[in-house]
CSV table of C-alpha atoms and ligand atoms in Angstrom, one decimal:
chain,number,residue,atom,x,y,z
A,157,MET,CA,-12.0,-15.7,15.9
A,158,PRO,CA,-14.1,-18.7,15.0
A,159,ASP,CA,-12.7,-21.3,12.4
A,160,LEU,CA,-14.2,-20.9,9.0
A,161,ASP,CA,-17.1,-23.5,8.5
A,162,ILE,CA,-15.7,-25.0,5.2
A,163,ASP,CA,-18.8,-27.1,4.7
A,164,PHE,CA,-21.1,-24.1,5.0
A,165,VAL,CA,-18.7,-22.1,2.6
A,166,ARG,CA,-18.7,-24.8,0.0
A,167,ALA,CA,-22.4,-25.3,0.1
A,168,GLN,CA,-22.6,-21.6,-1.2
A,169,PHE,CA,-20.8,-22.5,-4.5
A,170,PRO,CA,-22.8,-24.6,-6.9
A,171,ALA,CA,-19.5,-25.7,-8.7
A,172,PHE,CA,-18.8,-28.0,-5.6
A,173,GLU,CA,-21.9,-29.9,-6.4
A,174,GLU,CA,-21.4,-30.0,-10.1
A,175,PRO,CA,-21.0,-33.8,-11.2
A,176,SER,CA,-18.5,-32.8,-14.0
A,177,LEU,CA,-16.2,-31.1,-11.6
A,178,GLN,CA,-16.1,-33.8,-9.0
A,179,GLY,CA,-12.6,-35.1,-8.1
A,180,GLN,CA,-11.1,-31.9,-9.6
A,181,ALA,CA,-9.3,-29.6,-7.1
A,182,PHE,CA,-9.3,-26.0,-8.3
A,183,PHE,CA,-6.0,-24.1,-8.1
A,184,GLU,CA,-6.4,-21.4,-10.7
A,185,ASN,CA,-8.5,-19.2,-8.6
A,186,ALA,CA,-6.4,-16.1,-9.3
A,187,GLY,CA,-7.4,-16.4,-13.0
A,188,GLY,CA,-11.1,-16.4,-11.8
A,189,SER,CA,-12.9,-17.8,-8.9
A,190,TYR,CA,-16.1,-19.9,-8.8
A,191,THR,CA,-19.2,-17.9,-8.5
A,192,CYS,CA,-21.3,-18.0,-5.4
A,193,ARG,CA,-24.9,-19.0,-5.4
A,194,PRO,CA,-26.4,-15.6,-4.5
A,195,VAL,CA,-24.7,-14.1,-7.6
A,196,ILE,CA,-25.9,-16.9,-10.0
A,197,ASP,CA,-29.5,-16.7,-8.5
A,198,ARG,CA,-29.6,-13.0,-9.0
A,199,LEU,CA,-28.2,-13.2,-12.5
A,200,THR,CA,-30.9,-16.0,-13.3
A,201,ARG,CA,-33.6,-13.8,-11.8
A,202,PHE,CA,-32.6,-10.7,-13.8
A,203,TYR,CA,-32.6,-12.6,-17.1
A,204,HIS,CA,-35.8,-14.2,-16.3
A,205,GLN,CA,-37.8,-11.3,-14.8
A,206,ARG,CA,-36.0,-8.0,-15.4
A,207,LYS,CA,-34.2,-8.1,-18.8
A,208,VAL,CA,-35.7,-4.7,-19.8
A,209,GLN,CA,-34.1,-1.3,-20.1
A,210,PRO,CA,-33.7,-0.2,-16.4
A,211,TYR,CA,-34.9,2.9,-14.7
A,212,ALA,CA,-38.2,3.2,-16.8
A,213,PRO,CA,-41.6,3.6,-15.0
A,214,TYR,CA,-42.9,0.0,-15.3
A,215,GLU,CA,-42.5,-2.6,-12.7
A,216,ALA,CA,-39.8,-5.0,-14.3
A,217,SER,CA,-37.7,-1.9,-15.3
A,218,ARG,CA,-38.0,-0.2,-11.9
A,219,LEU,CA,-37.0,-3.5,-10.0
A,220,GLY,CA,-34.0,-4.0,-12.3
A,221,GLY,CA,-32.7,-0.4,-11.8
A,222,GLU,CA,-33.2,-0.7,-8.0
A,223,GLU,CA,-31.3,-3.9,-7.9
A,224,MET,CA,-28.4,-2.2,-9.8
A,225,ASP,CA,-28.3,0.6,-7.4
A,226,ARG,CA,-28.5,-1.6,-4.5
A,227,ALA,CA,-25.5,-3.5,-5.6
A,228,ARG,CA,-23.5,-0.4,-5.9
A,229,THR,CA,-24.7,0.9,-2.5
A,230,ARG,CA,-24.2,-2.3,-0.6
A,231,LEU,CA,-20.5,-3.1,-2.0
A,232,ALA,CA,-19.6,0.5,-1.5
A,233,ALA,CA,-20.7,0.2,2.2
A,234,LEU,CA,-18.8,-3.1,2.6
A,235,LEU,CA,-15.6,-1.4,1.2
A,236,GLY,CA,-15.9,1.6,3.5
A,237,VAL,CA,-16.7,4.2,0.8
A,238,ALA,CA,-19.7,6.3,-0.4
A,239,PRO,CA,-22.0,4.8,-3.2
A,240,ALA,CA,-21.0,7.6,-5.5
A,241,GLU,CA,-17.4,6.4,-5.4
A,242,LEU,CA,-18.0,2.9,-6.8
A,243,SER,CA,-18.3,2.2,-10.4
A,244,PHE,CA,-18.6,-0.9,-12.5
A,245,GLY,CA,-16.8,-1.5,-15.8
A,246,PRO,CA,-16.3,-4.4,-18.2
A,247,SER,CA,-13.1,-5.4,-16.5
A,248,THR,CA,-10.1,-4.0,-14.5
A,249,THR,CA,-8.1,-3.6,-17.7
A,250,GLN,CA,-10.8,-1.7,-19.3
A,251,ASN,CA,-11.1,0.5,-16.2
A,252,THR,CA,-7.4,1.4,-16.1
A,253,TYR,CA,-7.5,2.0,-19.9
A,254,VAL,CA,-10.2,4.6,-19.4
A,255,LEU,CA,-8.5,6.0,-16.3
A,256,ALA,CA,-5.2,6.5,-18.3
A,257,GLN,CA,-7.3,8.4,-20.8
A,258,ALA,CA,-8.6,10.7,-18.2
A,259,PHE,CA,-5.1,11.3,-16.7
A,260,ARG,CA,-3.6,11.9,-20.2
A,261,GLN,CA,-5.8,14.9,-20.5
A,262,HIS,CA,-5.4,15.9,-16.8
A,263,LEU,CA,-1.6,15.9,-16.6
A,264,ALA,CA,0.9,18.2,-18.3
A,265,PRO,CA,4.1,17.3,-20.1
A,266,GLY,CA,6.8,17.1,-17.5
A,267,ASP,CA,4.6,15.7,-14.9
A,268,ALA,CA,5.7,12.2,-13.7
A,269,VAL,CA,3.8,8.9,-13.0
A,270,ILE,CA,5.4,6.1,-11.0
A,271,VAL,CA,4.6,2.4,-12.0
A,272,THR,CA,6.1,-0.9,-10.8
A,273,ASN,CA,7.6,-3.8,-12.7
A,274,GLN,CA,5.7,-6.1,-10.2
A,275,ASP,CA,2.2,-5.3,-11.5
A,276,HIS,CA,0.0,-7.2,-14.0
A,277,GLU,CA,0.2,-5.4,-17.2
A,278,ALA,CA,-3.4,-3.8,-16.6
A,279,ASN,CA,-1.9,-1.4,-14.1
A,280,SER,CA,1.3,-0.9,-15.9
A,281,GLY,CA,1.0,-0.7,-19.7
A,282,PRO,CA,-1.9,1.9,-20.0
A,283,TRP,CA,0.2,4.4,-17.7
A,284,ARG,CA,3.5,3.7,-19.6
A,285,ARG,CA,1.8,4.8,-22.7
A,286,LEU,CA,1.5,8.3,-21.2
A,287,THR,CA,5.0,8.9,-22.4
A,288,GLN,CA,3.5,9.6,-25.7
A,289,ALA,CA,1.9,12.7,-24.1
A,290,GLY,CA,5.1,14.0,-22.7
A,291,ILE,CA,4.6,12.5,-19.3
A,292,GLU,CA,7.8,11.0,-17.5
A,293,ILE,CA,7.4,7.4,-16.4
A,294,ARG,CA,9.5,6.3,-13.5
A,295,GLU,CA,9.7,2.6,-12.6
A,296,TRP,CA,9.6,1.5,-9.0
A,297,ALA,CA,11.5,-1.7,-9.3
A,298,MET,CA,11.2,-4.9,-7.2
A,299,ASP,CA,14.0,-6.8,-5.8
A,300,PRO,CA,15.1,-9.1,-8.8
A,301,ALA,CA,15.8,-12.0,-6.4
A,302,THR,CA,12.8,-12.0,-4.2
A,303,GLY,CA,10.2,-9.9,-6.0
A,304,HIS,CA,9.9,-7.7,-2.9
A,305,LEU,CA,8.8,-4.1,-3.5
A,306,ASP,CA,10.6,-1.9,-1.0
A,307,PRO,CA,8.7,1.3,0.1
A,308,GLY,CA,12.1,2.7,0.8
A,309,ALA,CA,13.0,2.6,-2.9
A,310,LEU,CA,9.8,4.4,-3.6
A,311,ALA,CA,10.9,7.3,-1.4
A,312,GLY,CA,13.8,7.9,-3.6
A,313,LEU,CA,11.6,8.4,-6.7
A,314,LEU,CA,8.9,10.8,-5.2
A,315,ASP,CA,9.5,14.5,-5.9
A,316,SER,CA,7.3,17.4,-6.7
A,317,LYS,CA,6.9,16.3,-10.3
A,318,VAL,CA,5.3,13.0,-9.3
A,319,ARG,CA,1.4,13.2,-9.7
A,320,LEU,CA,0.5,9.6,-9.6
A,321,VAL,CA,1.8,6.3,-8.2
A,322,CYS,CA,0.3,3.0,-9.5
A,323,PHE,CA,1.0,-0.3,-7.7
A,324,ALA,CA,-0.6,-3.5,-6.6
A,325,HIS,CA,-2.0,-4.4,-3.3
A,326,CYS,CA,-0.6,-7.9,-4.1
A,327,SER,CA,1.1,-9.0,-7.4
A,328,ASN,CA,-0.6,-11.9,-9.1
A,329,LEU,CA,2.8,-13.5,-9.5
A,330,VAL,CA,4.8,-12.5,-6.5
A,331,GLY,CA,1.9,-12.9,-3.9
A,332,GLU,CA,3.4,-10.7,-1.4
A,333,ILE,CA,1.0,-8.3,0.5
A,334,ASN,CA,2.2,-4.8,-0.1
A,335,PRO,CA,1.8,-2.3,2.8
A,336,VAL,CA,-0.9,-0.2,1.0
A,337,ALA,CA,-1.8,2.2,3.9
A,338,GLU,CA,1.9,2.9,4.4
A,339,ILE,CA,2.6,3.4,0.8
A,340,CYS,CA,-0.6,5.5,0.2
A,341,ALA,CA,0.4,7.8,3.1
A,342,MET,CA,4.0,8.3,1.6
A,343,VAL,CA,2.4,9.1,-1.8
A,344,ARG,CA,-0.1,11.6,-0.3
A,345,ASP,CA,2.6,13.2,1.8
A,346,ALA,CA,4.5,13.8,-1.5
A,347,GLY,CA,1.4,15.5,-3.0
A,348,ALA,CA,0.6,12.7,-5.4
A,349,LEU,CA,-2.4,10.3,-5.9
A,350,SER,CA,-2.4,6.5,-5.5
A,351,CYS,CA,-3.8,4.0,-7.9
A,352,VAL,CA,-4.0,0.5,-6.3
A,353,ASP,CA,-4.6,-2.6,-8.1
A,354,GLY,CA,-6.5,-4.8,-5.7
A,355,VAL,CA,-7.4,-7.6,-8.1
A,356,SER,CA,-5.1,-10.2,-6.5
A,357,TYR,CA,-6.1,-9.2,-3.1
A,358,ALA,CA,-9.9,-8.7,-2.8
A,359,PRO,CA,-10.8,-12.3,-3.3
A,360,HIS,CA,-9.0,-12.9,0.1
A,361,GLY,CA,-11.1,-10.5,1.9
A,362,LEU,CA,-12.7,-7.2,0.9
A,363,PRO,CA,-10.5,-4.4,2.1
A,364,ASP,CA,-11.6,-1.2,3.9
A,365,VAL,CA,-10.5,1.2,1.0
A,366,ARG,CA,-11.1,4.3,3.1
A,367,ALA,CA,-8.8,3.0,5.8
A,368,LEU,CA,-6.0,2.1,3.3
A,369,GLY,CA,-6.1,5.6,2.0
A,370,ALA,CA,-6.2,4.8,-1.7
A,371,ASP,CA,-7.3,7.4,-4.0
A,372,ILE,CA,-8.2,4.9,-6.6
A,373,TYR,CA,-8.7,1.1,-5.9
A,374,LEU,CA,-9.6,-1.5,-8.4
A,375,PHE,CA,-10.5,-5.1,-8.5
A,376,SER,CA,-12.4,-7.8,-10.6
A,377,ALA,CA,-15.7,-9.2,-9.4
A,378,TYR,CA,-15.2,-12.4,-11.5
A,379,LYS,CA,-12.2,-13.4,-9.3
A,380,THR,CA,-14.1,-12.3,-6.1
A,381,TYR,CA,-17.0,-14.9,-6.5
A,382,GLY,CA,-19.2,-12.5,-8.6
A,383,PRO,CA,-19.9,-12.0,-12.3
A,384,HIS,CA,-17.5,-10.8,-15.1
A,385,GLN,CA,-17.3,-7.1,-13.9
A,386,GLY,CA,-14.5,-4.7,-13.1
A,387,ILE,CA,-15.1,-2.7,-9.9
A,388,MET,CA,-13.4,0.7,-9.4
A,389,VAL,CA,-13.4,2.8,-6.2
A,390,MET,CA,-12.4,6.5,-6.6
A,391,ARG,CA,-12.6,9.4,-4.2
A,392,GLU,CA,-15.5,11.5,-5.3
A,393,ASP,CA,-13.7,14.8,-5.4
A,394,LEU,CA,-11.0,13.1,-7.6
A,395,ALA,CA,-13.7,11.7,-9.9
A,396,MET,CA,-15.2,15.1,-10.4
A,397,ALA,CA,-11.8,16.7,-11.0
A,398,LEU,CA,-10.6,14.3,-13.7
A,399,PRO,CA,-12.0,14.9,-17.1
A,400,ASN,CA,-15.2,13.0,-17.8
A,401,GLN,CA,-14.8,10.1,-20.1
A,402,ALA,CA,-18.6,9.3,-20.5
A,403,HIS,CA,-21.3,11.0,-22.4
A,404,TYR,CA,-21.3,14.8,-21.6
A,405,PHE,CA,-24.9,14.7,-20.0
A,406,ASN,CA,-23.5,12.1,-17.4
A,407,ALA,CA,-20.9,14.4,-16.2
A,408,ASP,CA,-22.6,15.3,-13.0
A,409,THR,CA,-22.7,11.8,-11.6
A,410,ALA,CA,-19.3,10.6,-10.2
A,411,TYR,CA,-19.7,6.9,-10.8
A,412,LYS,CA,-20.7,7.3,-14.4
A,413,ARG,CA,-17.7,9.5,-15.4
A,414,PHE,CA,-15.3,6.6,-16.2
A,415,THR,CA,-17.8,4.1,-17.9
A,416,PRO,CA,-18.1,5.3,-21.4
A,417,ALA,CA,-20.3,2.5,-22.5
A,418,GLY,CA,-23.8,1.4,-21.0
A,419,PRO,CA,-23.1,-1.1,-18.2
A,420,ASP,CA,-24.0,-4.8,-18.3
A,421,HIS,CA,-27.2,-4.4,-16.3
A,422,ALA,CA,-27.7,-8.1,-15.3
A,423,GLN,CA,-24.1,-8.4,-14.1
A,424,VAL,CA,-24.1,-5.1,-12.1
A,425,ALA,CA,-27.3,-6.2,-10.5
A,426,ALA,CA,-26.0,-9.6,-9.7
A,427,SER,CA,-22.9,-8.2,-8.0
A,428,ALA,CA,-25.3,-7.7,-5.0
A,429,GLY,CA,-24.9,-11.4,-4.5
A,430,MET,CA,-21.2,-10.7,-3.5
A,431,ALA,CA,-22.6,-8.6,-0.6
A,432,ASP,CA,-25.2,-11.4,0.2
A,433,TYR,CA,-22.3,-13.8,0.3
A,434,THR,CA,-20.3,-11.7,2.7
A,435,ASP,CA,-23.3,-11.1,4.9
A,436,ALA,CA,-24.1,-14.8,5.0
A,437,LEU,CA,-20.7,-15.6,6.1
A,438,TYR,CA,-20.8,-13.0,8.7
A,439,ALA,CA,-24.2,-14.1,10.1
A,440,HIS,CA,-23.1,-17.8,10.1
A,441,HIS,CA,-19.8,-17.2,12.0
A,442,PHE,CA,-20.3,-14.2,14.2
A,443,GLU,CA,-22.7,-13.2,17.0
A,444,GLY,CA,-24.5,-9.9,17.1
A,445,PRO,CA,-25.0,-7.1,14.6
A,446,ALA,CA,-22.3,-5.1,13.0
A,447,GLY,CA,-22.2,-2.3,10.4
A,448,PRO,CA,-21.1,-3.1,6.8
A,449,SER,CA,-17.4,-2.4,7.3
A,450,GLY,CA,-17.4,-4.4,10.5
A,451,ARG,CA,-19.0,-7.3,8.7
A,452,ALA,CA,-16.5,-7.0,5.8
A,453,ASN,CA,-13.5,-6.7,8.1
A,454,ALA,CA,-14.6,-9.8,10.3
A,455,VAL,CA,-15.2,-11.9,7.2
A,456,HIS,CA,-11.9,-10.8,5.8
A,457,ASP,CA,-10.0,-12.0,8.9
A,458,LEU,CA,-12.1,-15.2,8.9
A,459,MET,CA,-11.0,-15.9,5.2
A,460,ARG,CA,-7.5,-14.9,5.8
A,461,ALA,CA,-7.0,-17.2,8.9
A,462,HIS,CA,-8.2,-20.2,7.0
A,463,GLU,CA,-6.1,-19.4,3.9
A,464,VAL,CA,-2.9,-18.9,6.0
A,465,LYS,CA,-3.4,-22.1,7.8
A,466,LEU,CA,-3.6,-24.1,4.6
A,467,LEU,CA,-0.9,-22.1,2.7
A,468,GLN,CA,2.1,-22.7,5.1
A,469,PRO,CA,2.3,-26.4,4.5
A,470,LEU,CA,2.2,-25.9,0.6
A,471,LEU,CA,5.1,-23.2,1.1
A,472,ASP,CA,7.0,-25.5,3.3
A,473,TYR,CA,6.8,-28.3,0.8
A,474,ILE,CA,7.8,-26.2,-2.2
A,475,GLY,CA,10.6,-24.7,-0.1
A,476,GLN,CA,12.3,-28.1,0.4
A,477,LYS,CA,12.1,-29.0,-3.2
A,478,ASN,CA,15.4,-28.4,-4.9
A,479,SER,CA,13.7,-28.6,-8.4
A,480,ALA,CA,11.5,-25.5,-7.6
A,481,ARG,CA,12.0,-21.9,-7.0
A,482,LEU,CA,9.4,-20.4,-5.0
A,483,ILE,CA,8.4,-16.7,-6.1
A,484,GLY,CA,7.7,-14.4,-3.1
A,485,PRO,CA,7.7,-14.9,0.7
A,486,ALA,CA,7.8,-18.3,2.3
A,487,ASP,CA,5.9,-17.0,5.2
A,488,ALA,CA,2.1,-17.5,4.6
A,489,ALA,CA,1.2,-14.5,6.8
A,490,GLN,CA,3.1,-12.2,4.4
A,491,ARG,CA,1.3,-13.2,1.2
A,492,ALA,CA,-1.9,-14.3,-0.6
A,493,PRO,CA,-2.2,-18.1,-1.6
A,494,THR,CA,-1.2,-17.2,-5.1
A,495,VAL,CA,1.8,-19.2,-5.4
A,496,ALA,CA,4.1,-19.0,-8.5
A,497,VAL,CA,6.9,-21.6,-8.9
A,498,GLU,CA,9.6,-21.7,-11.4
A,499,LEU,CA,10.6,-25.1,-12.6
A,500,ALA,CA,13.0,-26.6,-15.0
A,501,GLN,CA,10.1,-27.4,-17.2
A,502,ALA,CA,7.7,-24.8,-18.6
A,503,GLY,CA,4.9,-23.7,-16.4
A,504,GLU,CA,2.2,-24.8,-18.9
A,505,ALA,CA,3.8,-28.3,-19.3
A,506,ALA,CA,3.8,-28.6,-15.5
A,507,ALA,CA,0.0,-27.7,-15.3
A,508,ALA,CA,-0.8,-30.1,-18.0
A,509,ALA,CA,1.0,-32.9,-16.0
A,510,LEU,CA,-1.1,-31.9,-12.9
A,511,ALA,CA,-4.4,-32.2,-14.7
A,512,PRO,CA,-4.5,-36.0,-14.8
A,513,HIS,CA,-4.0,-36.1,-11.1
A,514,GLY,CA,-7.2,-34.0,-10.6
A,515,VAL,CA,-5.5,-30.7,-10.1
A,516,MET,CA,-6.6,-27.7,-12.1
A,517,ALA,CA,-3.8,-25.3,-12.3
A,518,GLY,CA,-2.3,-22.8,-14.8
A,519,GLY,CA,1.1,-22.2,-16.3
A,520,GLY,CA,2.5,-19.3,-18.3
A,521,ASP,CA,3.2,-15.5,-17.8
A,522,PHE,CA,-0.2,-14.5,-16.3
A,523,TYR,CA,0.2,-11.1,-18.0
A,524,ALA,CA,2.9,-10.2,-15.6
A,525,VAL,CA,5.6,-10.4,-18.2
A,526,ARG,CA,7.6,-7.5,-16.9
A,527,ALA,CA,7.7,-9.1,-13.4
A,528,LEU,CA,8.8,-12.4,-14.8
A,529,GLN,CA,11.6,-10.6,-16.8
A,530,ALA,CA,12.7,-8.8,-13.6
A,531,LEU,CA,12.9,-12.1,-11.8
A,532,GLY,CA,15.2,-13.5,-14.6
A,533,ILE,CA,12.5,-15.9,-15.8
A,534,ASP,CA,12.0,-16.3,-19.5
A,535,PRO,CA,8.3,-15.3,-20.1
A,536,GLY,CA,8.1,-18.0,-22.8
A,537,LYS,CA,8.9,-20.7,-20.2
A,538,GLY,CA,6.7,-19.0,-17.6
A,539,VAL,CA,5.8,-20.3,-14.1
A,540,LEU,CA,3.3,-22.8,-12.8
A,541,ARG,CA,0.8,-21.0,-10.5
A,542,LEU,CA,-1.1,-22.5,-7.7
A,543,SER,CA,-3.7,-20.3,-6.4
A,544,PHE,CA,-6.5,-20.9,-3.9
A,545,VAL,CA,-8.9,-19.1,-1.8
A,546,HIS,CA,-11.0,-19.5,1.4
A,547,TYR,CA,-13.4,-22.2,0.0
A,548,THR,CA,-10.4,-24.5,-0.8
A,549,HIS,CA,-10.5,-27.6,1.5
A,550,GLU,CA,-7.3,-28.8,3.3
A,551,ASP,CA,-7.8,-32.3,1.5
A,552,GLU,CA,-7.3,-30.4,-1.7
A,553,ILE,CA,-4.0,-29.1,-0.5
A,554,ALA,CA,-3.0,-32.7,0.5
A,555,ARG,CA,-4.1,-33.8,-3.1
A,556,LEU,CA,-2.0,-31.0,-4.6
A,557,ILE,CA,1.1,-31.7,-2.6
A,558,ASP,CA,0.8,-35.4,-3.6
A,559,ALA,CA,0.3,-34.5,-7.3
A,560,LEU,CA,3.3,-32.2,-7.2
A,561,ASP,CA,5.4,-34.9,-5.7
A,562,ARG,CA,4.7,-36.9,-8.9
A,563,VAL,CA,5.3,-34.0,-11.4
A,564,ILE,CA,8.0,-31.6,-10.1
B,678,PLP,C1,-3.3,-8.5,-10.4
B,678,PLP,C2,-4.1,-8.2,-11.6
B,678,PLP,N1,-4.5,-7.1,-12.0
B,678,PLP,C3,-5.4,-6.9,-13.1
B,678,PLP,C4,-5.8,-7.9,-13.8
B,678,PLP,C5,-6.8,-7.7,-15.0
B,678,PLP,O1,-8.1,-7.8,-14.6
B,678,PLP,P1,-9.3,-8.0,-15.8
B,678,PLP,O2,-9.3,-9.4,-16.2
B,678,PLP,O3,-10.5,-7.7,-14.9
B,678,PLP,O4,-9.0,-7.0,-16.6
B,678,PLP,C6,-5.6,-9.2,-13.4
B,678,PLP,C7,-6.1,-10.3,-14.1
B,678,PLP,O5,-5.6,-11.5,-14.2
B,678,PLP,C8,-4.7,-9.5,-12.3
B,678,PLP,O6,-4.5,-10.7,-11.8
């Protein structure tokens, strides 16, 4: 495995050349990442040259439509799924909302859905509201001391009434990487479907969704170096079995069924830039050709290795601070570099204190209010969250630790 060429990586992000951002180390990536250059270039080109209704028989329109289709096809290939299985929506929250409407019609009173208290509200609240339709909601609760979600505890909740299990690949608060393939296999064996929130995982390397065995997998492009879109992968036979939520005449097309509104054409087209970026990372670091899944897997491992190397010193530093409670695992290999810390002071106050030191971080509840409550943390006080990705430089970690030393 080669080392990540950090200079090459950072050259793909205009934010690192932006004068107004110089001297600012970005540690709120889990809220939304910087956008890579190919996405910005495609977005600009679309607005300049193709901002017409797509799929009509004139050149600008044809090119726009083709670019939208290519974005879906190329991203699907990198994720190991068929093009018809990938759809775009305004955000992950809106995608789960629409999905929950479909399941409300699909399920019957007495059926059960399992949710966790580890998830962001996007993959929790819309499902919990199904109680209004007579559906039983069971909570798979995490360990209140560590935030760990134990698959053994899920086993005790699964029975023949359970139709759907919703959980996160990685919580945006706890950061621990859940064993998705193992959980999806358990769910499948119990005759139920899995809906996995991958929003906090995908920025750290695109997953092979087919290999994970998830029936539904969601993530947000704007946290994955792309435009402000939600991306949803759903097995095609499931997409065709769930009630259509789009215009009736679009019902035959799997990827249109859960996007009730017209999509944001320019952003969908620009999402192809995420595939350009993955391919550029592959070409720069690896020899020889590989298929889309092979390229995505190699880039995933490259990103992860860099992140794990930078993360461990930060975890070690926080671990020896009496004033800080680290949420989630202390071993970098088990988690994403999304590090929430409970302090005596409010999370937002700590973030504000870090800003003059050139550290851009966030504080608050991060819409994981149930997770905070489960961990015994007042959501009003919240946590400080320090989140980074593969483009983070080790000098920025040093700056962060130095700033933390003055603030916490
Ligand atoms: C883990 C997780 N899931 C879901 C969401 C919601 O994503 P979106 O903003 O695309 O609705 C977020 C956003 O912060 C998140 O962190």
